[in-house]
Amino acid sequence: IDNGRAINTFTQDIATNSNIYEQGKHYGIPGLLVNGLNAEDVAKGGKAVIDYVRSGKGAAILQVHTYRFNGHSPADPEHERGRKEEKAWARAEQDPIKAFEAKYTANGVFTEDELKDARKEILADVKAAVKFADESPMPPVELAKELEYPDAPDTDYNSRPAPAFTDEVNSRTISPEQMAVVQEHITALQEKAKNGDISIGDAINLAIHEEMLRDPTTTIHAEDLQAGSSYDI
């Protein structure tokens, strides 16, 4: 889901190519861009990508370009930014539910009464789902590993063998001085982990450093993964 910016940084200001769906080409990963305002396109595009992945052909990227009505996170009170005119425009012109209802009532697929009945049914389903979630116990910690892809839950990443080319590539791309700094940093983070006082940011740092040294083909694509960010990677 892409609204073209992070909290307040526009993608075009920091990236030459803001077409996320094209960024898997180098790795043989196909992508598809759909208009998030068009519910029909989202449904068709989503099904195409899901069918592709589930058929065993590999990963795929679905970029849904849309407008973000709420803040970036619960800590982002976007309503305080003085964007009242923009918000009014968005609710009038960028609401996919309103667009869907307007299109299919205009062409006679639905009547207004049918839409009212559908809204009641959907709202009841949403309330039931929220009630179920609120009353359900927290999922077990072990589930986090079971949801990892593509490795088995009992995978020991510390004992995973490195590719045959690792040492040659690392020696060619990382100077001895740089490697010494990296190894010192890794050792310090490992010590934090052993003592049980490692932070989330440090844990992510440690995992990325270890994996990128183990396999030089490892790549990262995400927001906030740079020096000075909340993760300081």
mmCIF file with all atom_site columns, C-alpha atoms in Angstrom, residues 2-15 18 68 72 76 78 81 83 223-224 226 229:
data_model
loop_
_atom_site.group_PDB
_atom_site.id
_atom_site.type_symbol
_atom_site.label_atom_id
_atom_site.label_alt_id
_atom_site.label_comp_id
_atom_site.label_asym_id
_atom_site.label_entity_id
_atom_site.label_seq_id
_atom_site.pdbx_PDB_ins_code
_atom_site.Cartn_x
_atom_site.Cartn_y
_atom_site.Cartn_z
_atom_site.occupancy
_atom_site.B_iso_or_equiv
_atom_site.pdbx_formal_charge
_atom_site.auth_seq_id
_atom_site.auth_comp_id
_atom_site.auth_asym_id
_atom_site.auth_atom_id
_atom_site.pdbx_PDB_model_num
ATOM 1  C CA . ASP A 1 2   ? 1.763  3.150  -1.186 1.00 0.00 ? 2   ASP A CA 1
ATOM 2  C CA . ASN A 1 3   ? 0.618  6.695  -0.575 1.00 0.00 ? 3   ASN A CA 1
ATOM 3  C CA . GLY A 1 4   ? 3.831  8.187  -1.942 1.00 0.00 ? 4   GLY A CA 1
ATOM 4  C CA . ARG A 1 5   ? 5.480  9.205  1.301  1.00 0.00 ? 5   ARG A CA 1
ATOM 5  C CA . ALA A 1 6   ? 6.643  8.096  4.719  1.00 0.00 ? 6   ALA A CA 1
ATOM 6  C CA . ILE A 1 7   ? 5.496  10.207 7.684  1.00 0.00 ? 7   ILE A CA 1
ATOM 7  C CA . ASN A 1 8   ? 6.031  13.464 5.805  1.00 0.00 ? 8   ASN A CA 1
ATOM 8  C CA . THR A 1 9   ? 8.793  12.732 3.252  1.00 0.00 ? 9   THR A CA 1
ATOM 9  C CA . PHE A 1 10  ? 7.579  12.417 -0.330 1.00 0.00 ? 10  PHE A CA 1
ATOM 10 C CA . THR A 1 11  ? 9.078  9.474  -2.214 1.00 0.00 ? 11  THR A CA 1
ATOM 11 C CA . GLN A 1 12  ? 9.871  11.688 -5.208 1.00 0.00 ? 12  GLN A CA 1
ATOM 12 C CA . ASP A 1 13  ? 12.110 13.823 -2.997 1.00 0.00 ? 13  ASP A CA 1
ATOM 13 C CA . ILE A 1 14  ? 14.405 10.938 -2.076 1.00 0.00 ? 14  ILE A CA 1
ATOM 14 C CA . ALA A 1 15  ? 14.095 8.352  -4.860 1.00 0.00 ? 15  ALA A CA 1
ATOM 15 C CA . SER A 1 18  ? 9.184  5.726  -7.025 1.00 0.00 ? 18  SER A CA 1
ATOM 16 C CA . ARG A 1 68  ? -3.652 7.813  3.444  1.00 0.00 ? 68  ARG A CA 1
ATOM 17 C CA . HIS A 1 72  ? 1.533  7.070  9.560  1.00 0.00 ? 72  HIS A CA 1
ATOM 18 C CA . ASP A 1 76  ? 1.456  10.430 14.115 1.00 0.00 ? 76  ASP A CA 1
ATOM 19 C CA . GLU A 1 78  ? -1.681 14.011 11.190 1.00 0.00 ? 78  GLU A CA 1
ATOM 20 C CA . ARG A 1 81  ? -0.598 19.519 10.496 1.00 0.00 ? 81  ARG A CA 1
ATOM 21 C CA . ARG A 1 83  ? -4.088 19.981 6.134  1.00 0.00 ? 83  ARG A CA 1
ATOM 22 C CA . GLU A 1 223 ? 11.690 2.533  5.140  1.00 0.00 ? 223 GLU A CA 1
ATOM 23 C CA . ASP A 1 224 ? 13.839 3.950  7.935  1.00 0.00 ? 224 ASP A CA 1
ATOM 24 C CA . GLN A 1 226 ? 19.541 4.233  7.226  1.00 0.00 ? 226 GLN A CA 1
ATOM 25 C CA . SER A 1 229 ? 16.728 6.712  11.430 1.00 0.00 ? 229 SER A CA 1
#
